Coordinates of C-alpha atoms in Angstrom, one line a residue:
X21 CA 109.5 74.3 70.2
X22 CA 109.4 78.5 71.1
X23 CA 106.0 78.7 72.3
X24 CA 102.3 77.3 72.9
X25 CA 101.2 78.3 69.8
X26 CA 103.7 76.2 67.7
X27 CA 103.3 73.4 70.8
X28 CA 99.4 73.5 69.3
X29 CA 100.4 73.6 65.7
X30 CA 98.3 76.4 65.5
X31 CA 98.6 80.3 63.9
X32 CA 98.8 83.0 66.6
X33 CA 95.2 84.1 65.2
X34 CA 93.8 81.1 65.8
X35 CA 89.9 81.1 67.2
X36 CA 89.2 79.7 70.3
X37 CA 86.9 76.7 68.4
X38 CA 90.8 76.2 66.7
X39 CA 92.8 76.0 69.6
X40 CA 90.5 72.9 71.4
X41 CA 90.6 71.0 68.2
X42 CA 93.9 71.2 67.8
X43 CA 94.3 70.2 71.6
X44 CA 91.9 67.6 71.4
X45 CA 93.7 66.3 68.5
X46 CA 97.0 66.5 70.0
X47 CA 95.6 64.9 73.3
X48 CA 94.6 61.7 71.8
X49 CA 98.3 61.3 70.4
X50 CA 99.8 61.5 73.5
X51 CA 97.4 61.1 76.7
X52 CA 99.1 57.9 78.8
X53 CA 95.9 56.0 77.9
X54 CA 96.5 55.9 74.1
X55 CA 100.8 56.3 74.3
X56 CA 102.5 54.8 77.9
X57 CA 105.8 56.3 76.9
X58 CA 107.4 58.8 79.3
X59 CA 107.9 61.4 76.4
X60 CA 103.9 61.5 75.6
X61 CA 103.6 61.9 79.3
X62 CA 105.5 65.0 79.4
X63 CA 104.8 66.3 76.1
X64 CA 100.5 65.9 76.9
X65 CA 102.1 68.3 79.7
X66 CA 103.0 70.8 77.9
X67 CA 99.8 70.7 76.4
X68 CA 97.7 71.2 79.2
X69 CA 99.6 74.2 80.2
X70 CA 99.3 75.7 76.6
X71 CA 95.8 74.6 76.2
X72 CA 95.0 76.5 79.6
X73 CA 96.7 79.8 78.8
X74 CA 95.4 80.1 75.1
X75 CA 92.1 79.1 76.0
X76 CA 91.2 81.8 78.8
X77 CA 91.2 85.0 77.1
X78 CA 92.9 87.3 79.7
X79 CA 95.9 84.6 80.2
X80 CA 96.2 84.6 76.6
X81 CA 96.5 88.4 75.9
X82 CA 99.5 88.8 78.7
X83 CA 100.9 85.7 77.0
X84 CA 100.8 87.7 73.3
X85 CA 101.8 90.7 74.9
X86 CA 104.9 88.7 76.5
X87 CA 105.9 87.1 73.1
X88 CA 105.9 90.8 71.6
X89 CA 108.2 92.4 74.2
X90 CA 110.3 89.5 73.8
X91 CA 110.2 89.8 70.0
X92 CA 110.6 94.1 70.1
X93 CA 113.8 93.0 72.4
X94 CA 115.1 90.5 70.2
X95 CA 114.6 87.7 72.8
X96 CA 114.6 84.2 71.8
X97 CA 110.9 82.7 73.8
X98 CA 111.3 79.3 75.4
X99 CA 108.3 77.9 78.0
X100 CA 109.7 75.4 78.1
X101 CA 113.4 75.3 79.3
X102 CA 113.9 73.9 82.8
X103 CA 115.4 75.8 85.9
X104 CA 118.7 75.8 86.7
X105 CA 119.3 73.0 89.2
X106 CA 120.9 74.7 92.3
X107 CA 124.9 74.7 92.7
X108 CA 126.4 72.5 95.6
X109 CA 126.7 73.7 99.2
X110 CA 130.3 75.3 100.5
X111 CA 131.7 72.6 102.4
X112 CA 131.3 73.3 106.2
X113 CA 134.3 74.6 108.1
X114 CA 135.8 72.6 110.7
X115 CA 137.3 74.0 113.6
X116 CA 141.0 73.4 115.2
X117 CA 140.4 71.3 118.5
X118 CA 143.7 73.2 119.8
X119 CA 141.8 76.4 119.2
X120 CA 139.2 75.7 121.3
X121 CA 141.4 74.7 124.0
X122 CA 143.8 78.1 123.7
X123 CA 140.5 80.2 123.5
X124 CA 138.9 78.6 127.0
X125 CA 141.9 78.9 128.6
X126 CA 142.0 82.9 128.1
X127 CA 138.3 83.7 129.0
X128 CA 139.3 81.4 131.9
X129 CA 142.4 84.1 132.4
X130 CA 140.2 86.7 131.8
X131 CA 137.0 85.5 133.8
X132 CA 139.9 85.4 136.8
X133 CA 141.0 88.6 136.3
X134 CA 137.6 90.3 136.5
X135 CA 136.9 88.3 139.6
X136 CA 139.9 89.6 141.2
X137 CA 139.1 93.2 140.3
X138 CA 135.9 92.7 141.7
X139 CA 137.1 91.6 145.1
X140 CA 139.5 94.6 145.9
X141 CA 137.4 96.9 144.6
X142 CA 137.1 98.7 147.5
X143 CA 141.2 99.1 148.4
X144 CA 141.8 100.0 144.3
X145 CA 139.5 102.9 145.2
X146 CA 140.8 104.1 148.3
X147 CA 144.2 103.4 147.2
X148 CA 143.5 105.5 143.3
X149 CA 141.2 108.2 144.7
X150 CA 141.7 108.8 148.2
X151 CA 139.4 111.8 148.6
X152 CA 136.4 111.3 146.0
X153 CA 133.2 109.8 146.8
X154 CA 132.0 106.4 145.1
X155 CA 129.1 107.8 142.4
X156 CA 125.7 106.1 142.5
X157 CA 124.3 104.9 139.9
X158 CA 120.4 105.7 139.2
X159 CA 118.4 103.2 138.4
X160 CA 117.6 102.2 134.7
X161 CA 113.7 102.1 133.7
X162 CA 113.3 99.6 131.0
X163 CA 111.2 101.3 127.7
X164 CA 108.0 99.7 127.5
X165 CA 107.8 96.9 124.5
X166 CA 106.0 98.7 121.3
X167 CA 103.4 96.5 120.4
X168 CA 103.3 95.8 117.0
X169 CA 100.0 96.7 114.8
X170 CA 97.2 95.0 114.6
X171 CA 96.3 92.4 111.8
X172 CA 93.2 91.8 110.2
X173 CA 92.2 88.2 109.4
X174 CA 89.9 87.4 107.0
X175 CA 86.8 85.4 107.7
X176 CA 87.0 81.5 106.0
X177 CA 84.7 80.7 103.4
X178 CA 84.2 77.4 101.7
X179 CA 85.5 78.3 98.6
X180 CA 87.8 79.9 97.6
X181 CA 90.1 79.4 100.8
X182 CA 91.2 82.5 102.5
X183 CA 94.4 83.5 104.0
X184 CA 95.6 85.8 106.4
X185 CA 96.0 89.6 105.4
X186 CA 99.2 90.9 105.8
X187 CA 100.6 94.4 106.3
X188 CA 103.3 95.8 104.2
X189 CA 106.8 96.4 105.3
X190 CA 108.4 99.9 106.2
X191 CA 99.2 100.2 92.2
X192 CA 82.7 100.9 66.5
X193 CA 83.3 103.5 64.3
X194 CA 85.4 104.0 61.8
X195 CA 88.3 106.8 62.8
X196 CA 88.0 110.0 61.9
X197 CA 90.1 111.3 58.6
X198 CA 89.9 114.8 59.5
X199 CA 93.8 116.1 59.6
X200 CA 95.3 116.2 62.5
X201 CA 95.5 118.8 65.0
X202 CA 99.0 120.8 66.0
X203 CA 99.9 118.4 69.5
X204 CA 102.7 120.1 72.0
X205 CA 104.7 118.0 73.5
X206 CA 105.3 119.9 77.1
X207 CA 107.9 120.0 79.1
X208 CA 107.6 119.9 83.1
X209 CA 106.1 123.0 84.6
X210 CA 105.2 124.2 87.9
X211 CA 101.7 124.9 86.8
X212 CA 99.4 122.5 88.1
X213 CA 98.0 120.3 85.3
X214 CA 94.6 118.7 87.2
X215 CA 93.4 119.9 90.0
X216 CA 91.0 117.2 92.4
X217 CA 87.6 117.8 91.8
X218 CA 84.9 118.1 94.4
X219 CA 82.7 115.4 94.1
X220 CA 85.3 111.7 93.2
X221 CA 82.7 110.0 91.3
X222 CA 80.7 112.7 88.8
X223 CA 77.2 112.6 87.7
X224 CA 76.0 112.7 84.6
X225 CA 73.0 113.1 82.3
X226 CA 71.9 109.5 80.0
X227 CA 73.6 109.2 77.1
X228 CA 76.8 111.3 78.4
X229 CA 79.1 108.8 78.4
X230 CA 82.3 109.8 76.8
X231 CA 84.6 106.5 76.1
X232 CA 88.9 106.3 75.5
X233 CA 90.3 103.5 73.7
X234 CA 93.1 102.2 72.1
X235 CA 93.3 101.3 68.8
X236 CA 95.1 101.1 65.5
X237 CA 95.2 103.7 63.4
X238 CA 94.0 101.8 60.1
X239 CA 91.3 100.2 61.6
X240 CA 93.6 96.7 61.8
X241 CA 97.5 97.5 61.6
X242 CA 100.0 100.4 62.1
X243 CA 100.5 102.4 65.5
X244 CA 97.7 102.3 68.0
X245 CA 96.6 105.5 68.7
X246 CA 94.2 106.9 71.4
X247 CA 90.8 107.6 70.5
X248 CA 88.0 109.5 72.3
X249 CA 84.1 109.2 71.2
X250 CA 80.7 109.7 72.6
X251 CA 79.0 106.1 74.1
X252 CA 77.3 104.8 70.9
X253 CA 80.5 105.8 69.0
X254 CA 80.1 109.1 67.5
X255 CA 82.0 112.1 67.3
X256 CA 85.0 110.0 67.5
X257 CA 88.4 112.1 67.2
X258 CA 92.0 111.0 67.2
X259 CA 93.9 112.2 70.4
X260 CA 97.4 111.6 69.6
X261 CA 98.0 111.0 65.6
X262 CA 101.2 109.0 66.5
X263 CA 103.6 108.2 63.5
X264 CA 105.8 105.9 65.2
X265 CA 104.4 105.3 69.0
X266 CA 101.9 102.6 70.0
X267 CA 99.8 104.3 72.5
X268 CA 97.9 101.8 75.2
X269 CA 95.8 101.9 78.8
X270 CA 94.0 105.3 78.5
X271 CA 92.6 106.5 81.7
X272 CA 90.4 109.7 82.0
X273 CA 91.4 112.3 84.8
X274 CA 88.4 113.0 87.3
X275 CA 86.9 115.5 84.9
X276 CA 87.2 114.4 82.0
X277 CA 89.4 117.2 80.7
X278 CA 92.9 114.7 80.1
X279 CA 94.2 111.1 79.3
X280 CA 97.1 109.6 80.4
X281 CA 98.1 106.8 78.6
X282 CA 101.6 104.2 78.2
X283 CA 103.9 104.6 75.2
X284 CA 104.6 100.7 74.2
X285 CA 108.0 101.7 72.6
X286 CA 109.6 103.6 74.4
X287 CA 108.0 103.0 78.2
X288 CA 107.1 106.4 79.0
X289 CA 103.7 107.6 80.0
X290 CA 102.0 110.7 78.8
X291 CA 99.0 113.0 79.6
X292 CA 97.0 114.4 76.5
X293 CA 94.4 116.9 77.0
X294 CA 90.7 115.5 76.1
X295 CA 91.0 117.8 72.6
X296 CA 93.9 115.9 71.7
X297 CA 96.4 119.5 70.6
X298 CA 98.4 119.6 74.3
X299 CA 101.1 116.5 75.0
X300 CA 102.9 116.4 78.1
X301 CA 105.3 113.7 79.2
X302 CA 104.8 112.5 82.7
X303 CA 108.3 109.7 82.8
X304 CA 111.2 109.5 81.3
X305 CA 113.4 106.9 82.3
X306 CA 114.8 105.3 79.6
X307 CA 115.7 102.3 81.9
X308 CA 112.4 102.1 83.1
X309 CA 109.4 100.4 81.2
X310 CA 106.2 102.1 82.9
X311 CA 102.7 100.7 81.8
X312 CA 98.9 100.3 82.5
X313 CA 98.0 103.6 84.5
X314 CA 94.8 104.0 86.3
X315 CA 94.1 108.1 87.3
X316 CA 92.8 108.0 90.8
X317 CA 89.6 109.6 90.9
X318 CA 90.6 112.3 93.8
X319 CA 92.8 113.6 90.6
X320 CA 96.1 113.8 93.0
X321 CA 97.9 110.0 92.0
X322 CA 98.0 108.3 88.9
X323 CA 99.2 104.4 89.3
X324 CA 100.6 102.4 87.1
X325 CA 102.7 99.2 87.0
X326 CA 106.6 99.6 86.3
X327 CA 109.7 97.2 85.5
X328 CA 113.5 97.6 84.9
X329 CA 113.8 97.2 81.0
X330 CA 117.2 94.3 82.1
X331 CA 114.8 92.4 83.7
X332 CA 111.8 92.5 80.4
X333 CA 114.5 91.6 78.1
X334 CA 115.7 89.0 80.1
X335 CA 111.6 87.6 80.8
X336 CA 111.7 88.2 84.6
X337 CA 107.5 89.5 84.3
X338 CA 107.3 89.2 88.1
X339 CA 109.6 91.8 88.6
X340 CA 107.4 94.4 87.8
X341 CA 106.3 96.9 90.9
X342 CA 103.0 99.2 91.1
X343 CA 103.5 103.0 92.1
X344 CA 101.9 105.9 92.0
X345 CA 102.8 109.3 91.0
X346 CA 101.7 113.2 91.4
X347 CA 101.0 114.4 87.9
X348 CA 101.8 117.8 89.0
X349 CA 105.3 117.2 90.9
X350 CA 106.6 114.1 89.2
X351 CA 107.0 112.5 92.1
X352 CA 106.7 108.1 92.1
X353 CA 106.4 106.3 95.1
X354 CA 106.0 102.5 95.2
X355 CA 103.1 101.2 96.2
X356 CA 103.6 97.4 96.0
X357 CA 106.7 95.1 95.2
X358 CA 104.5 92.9 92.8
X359 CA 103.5 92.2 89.5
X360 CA 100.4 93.6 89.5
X361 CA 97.4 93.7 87.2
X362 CA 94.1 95.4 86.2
X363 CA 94.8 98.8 88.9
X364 CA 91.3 99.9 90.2
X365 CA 91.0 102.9 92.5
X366 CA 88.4 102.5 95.1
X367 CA 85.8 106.0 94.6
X368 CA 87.5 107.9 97.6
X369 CA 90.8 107.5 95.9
X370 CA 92.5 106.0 99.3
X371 CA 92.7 102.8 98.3
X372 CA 94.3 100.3 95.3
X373 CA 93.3 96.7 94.2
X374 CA 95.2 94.9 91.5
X375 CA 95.0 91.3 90.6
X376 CA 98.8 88.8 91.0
X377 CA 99.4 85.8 89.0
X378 CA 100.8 83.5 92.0
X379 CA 101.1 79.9 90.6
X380 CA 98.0 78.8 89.1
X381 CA 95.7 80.7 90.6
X382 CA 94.6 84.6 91.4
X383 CA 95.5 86.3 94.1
X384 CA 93.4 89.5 95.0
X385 CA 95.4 92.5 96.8
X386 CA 94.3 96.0 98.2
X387 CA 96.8 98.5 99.3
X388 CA 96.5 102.1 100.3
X389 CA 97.2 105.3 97.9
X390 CA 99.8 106.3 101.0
X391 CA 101.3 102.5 101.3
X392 CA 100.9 102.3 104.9
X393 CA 97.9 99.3 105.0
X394 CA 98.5 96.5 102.9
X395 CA 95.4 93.2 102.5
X396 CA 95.6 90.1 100.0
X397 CA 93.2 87.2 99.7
X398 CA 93.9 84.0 97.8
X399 CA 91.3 83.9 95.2
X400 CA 91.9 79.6 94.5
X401 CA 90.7 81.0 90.7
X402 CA 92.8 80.5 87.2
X403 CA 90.3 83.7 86.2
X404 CA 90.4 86.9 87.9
X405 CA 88.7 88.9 84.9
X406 CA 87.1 92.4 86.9
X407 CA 87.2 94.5 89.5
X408 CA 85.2 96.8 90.8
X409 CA 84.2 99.1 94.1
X410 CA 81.1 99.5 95.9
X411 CA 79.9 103.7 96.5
X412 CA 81.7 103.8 99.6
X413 CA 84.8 102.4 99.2
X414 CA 84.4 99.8 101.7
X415 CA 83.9 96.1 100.1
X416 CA 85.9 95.2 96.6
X417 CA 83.6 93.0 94.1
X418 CA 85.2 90.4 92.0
X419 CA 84.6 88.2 89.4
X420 CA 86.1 84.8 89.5
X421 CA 86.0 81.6 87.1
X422 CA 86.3 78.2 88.6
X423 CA 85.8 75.1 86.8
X424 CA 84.0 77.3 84.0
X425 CA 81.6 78.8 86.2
X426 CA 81.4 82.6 87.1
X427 CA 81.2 83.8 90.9
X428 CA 81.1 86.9 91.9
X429 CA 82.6 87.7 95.3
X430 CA 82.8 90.4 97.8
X431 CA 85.4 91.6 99.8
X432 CA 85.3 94.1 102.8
X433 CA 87.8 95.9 104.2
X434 CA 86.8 97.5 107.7
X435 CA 85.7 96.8 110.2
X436 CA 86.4 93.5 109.9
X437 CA 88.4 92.0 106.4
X438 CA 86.1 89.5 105.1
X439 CA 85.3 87.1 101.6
X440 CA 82.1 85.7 100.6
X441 CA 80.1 84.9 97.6
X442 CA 77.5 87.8 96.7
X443 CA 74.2 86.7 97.3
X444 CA 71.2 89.2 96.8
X445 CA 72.2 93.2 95.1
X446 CA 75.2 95.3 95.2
X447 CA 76.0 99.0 93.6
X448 CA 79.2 99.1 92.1
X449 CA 81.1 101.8 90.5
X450 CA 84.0 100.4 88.0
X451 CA 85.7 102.4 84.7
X452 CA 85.6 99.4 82.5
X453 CA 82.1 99.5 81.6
X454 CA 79.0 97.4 83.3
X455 CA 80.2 95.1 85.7
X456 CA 80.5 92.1 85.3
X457 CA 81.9 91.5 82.0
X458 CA 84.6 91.4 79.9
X459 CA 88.0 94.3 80.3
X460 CA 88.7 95.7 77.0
X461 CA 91.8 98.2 76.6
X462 CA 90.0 101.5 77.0
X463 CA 87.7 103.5 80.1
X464 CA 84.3 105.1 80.1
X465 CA 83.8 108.7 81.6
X466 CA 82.3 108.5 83.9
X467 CA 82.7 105.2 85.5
X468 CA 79.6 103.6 84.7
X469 CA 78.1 102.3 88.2
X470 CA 76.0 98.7 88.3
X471 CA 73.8 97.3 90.4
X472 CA 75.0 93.6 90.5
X473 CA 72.3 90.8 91.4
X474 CA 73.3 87.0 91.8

């Protein structure tokens, strides 16, 4: 048994109407009601935990995405293989009775000998240096205590629980067949390639909208390449007109003048400008697997999520980090020692929230573009699906599922970090379309803002 899908009996194409009958099916087989044997009872299990990441659409996604790295790294996939149990304690070292009796018996000698000093202190000086006056000793003013910074804690709500905040110790139409144009592949110059625009979030006229995606080149197979089009899909154009590279997670620049996108393959991320002839390569480290980016929308950081290609190959997921990086001096700088997911810049550009995978549940976190503040909240929610930021960059809007139901939840920052289910109307501004609703692999210039009622 290699993974859920064969657990199910089912393709890896299977429909969503396909994986609950084959759950249901398999569920009568071997729920303890029908089958008291200890195997059903772990078998039915394992098919709970399939049925609940092949069911929810997100969960399933990073779960094919998973079995393709592991397939492109010629890993053999096992869910199901039980930890290590851990090896046995050193036994405790026992010590010599005789050496605690010699070792008392010399700080005894040496307490003595300090105690004498002490009392003839005043003839050792006379007798040593006869003519020079005892120095006084000025008086030592104790450094006042640093207090340590304050922490925010988040107001409780009935559902879902919150925890305190903690700081961070010192992230369609068909294609076009028109031939491709001439791309240049860049090397690093000291030209700036984006400079921040004025105004973070742009205005625009109806019916504006330019869209990025990601898709395959033939409609359903091959490389994906990245594709640019107006809203209702015309004027589409191939950006890239990769051969061999699988191009995914565009993200428009402020402007709209470039995309920078992750290289499946090879792990790299690159910048193409918006007419799709200029390719520059922002990373390089062949060790170094960097994904997802999100361009901030004050133009100066692009984040994106990063892992050690050891610890892919090996499955170690959580090991991935978020950081950020200057398009123009190549610089990275971690943001966040977790796995996270879905990056969304706030509209000001200072701040980052990603969703982590904790358990069985969602956990929301916000960090700042410089690292230096540092909020989570424990969503209680198998479903984290969107994100998105209100005009003025002060509360973070949510959608959550719980026990099939949608909520939508707001989170403020400052002055006081709080969580609560949105009653009444809210503007948001989010680059994944209307909010809510379903992510798909692409971005809308500019991001589209929505006033959310519940």
């Amino acid at each position: 048994m290699s993974d859920y899908y064969e657990l199910l009996e089912i393709p890896r194409n299977a429909a969503a109407d396909a994986i609950k009958k084959a759950y249901r099916q398999l569920a009568r087989q071997f729920h303890p009601d029908s089958n008291k044997s200890q195997i059903a009872a772990e078998h039915m299990k394992l098919l709970n935990a399939a049925y609940d990441t092949l069911s929810d659409p997100i969960r399933r996604r990073e779960y094919d995405e998973q079995l393709a790295a592991e397939a492109h790294y010629g890993v053999t996939h096992d869910a199901f293989v039980p930890q290590a149990a851990a090896p046995p304690s050193a036994p405790r070292a026992t010590l010599n009775p005789w050496l605690i009796v010699i070792a008392g018996l010399a700080l005894g000698i040496v307490v003595l000998l300090i105690g004498t000093l002490f009392l003839f202190r005043n003839q050792l000086a006379s007798f040593v240096l006869p003519n020079v006056a005892t120095p006084t000793r000025a008086p030592v003013v104790a450094a006042a205590p640093t207090r340590a910074a304050p922490t925010y804690t988040p107001t409780p709500t009935p559902s879902p629980t919150a925890l305190p905040t903690a700081t961070r110790p010192a992230p369609s139409a068909t294609p076009s067949n028109t031939p491709p144009p001439t791309a240049t592949l860049l090397p690093p110059t000291a030209t700036p390639l984006i400079v921040a625009p004025p105004n973070p979030v742009p205005s625009v006229a109806a019916g504006a909208f330019r869209l990025v995606t990601s898709e395959f080149q033939n409609g359903a197979s091959g490389p994906r390449d990245v594709f640019a089009s107006d809203a209702d899909g015309g004027n589409k154009i191939n950006l890239t007109h990769s051969e061999s590279r699988n191009e995914q997670s565009p993200s428009w620049s402020p402007q709209g003048q470039n995309v920078v996108f992750s290289e499946f393959n090879s792990g790299f991320l690159y910048i193409t400008n918006a007419e799709g002839n200029q390719l520059t390569q922002l990373t390089s480290d062949p060790a170094i697997r960097d994904a997802n980016p999100a361009w901030s929308p004050a133009g100066s950081l692009i984040a994106f999520t990063s892992i050690a290609r050891n610890d892919l190959i090996n499955g170690l997921n959580d090991k991935s980090k978020v950081f950020v990086v200057d398009p123009n001096a190549r610089q990275r700088k971690l943001i966040a020692d977790l796995p996270g997911r879905d990056l969304t810049w706030s509209p000001d550009g200072k701040w980052l929230a990603f969703r982590v995978q904790i358990s069985a549940s969602q956990t929301l976190y916000m960090a700042a573009s410089d690292g230096h503040a540092f909020f989570y909240y424990q969503t209680g929610a198998a479903t984290l699906r969107r994100i998105a930021w209100t005009l003025d960059s002060k509360q973070v809007v949510y959608e959550a599922i719980v026990r099939e139901q949608s909520e939508v939840y707001v989170t403020t920052l400052q002055p006081t970090f709080t969580v609560q289910r949105l009653s009444g109307s809210l503007s948001v501004v989010s680059p994944h379309g209307r909010f809510p609703g379903l992510p798909f692999d692409g971005e809308w210039y500019p991001p589209v803002i929505s006033e959310v009622r519940r």
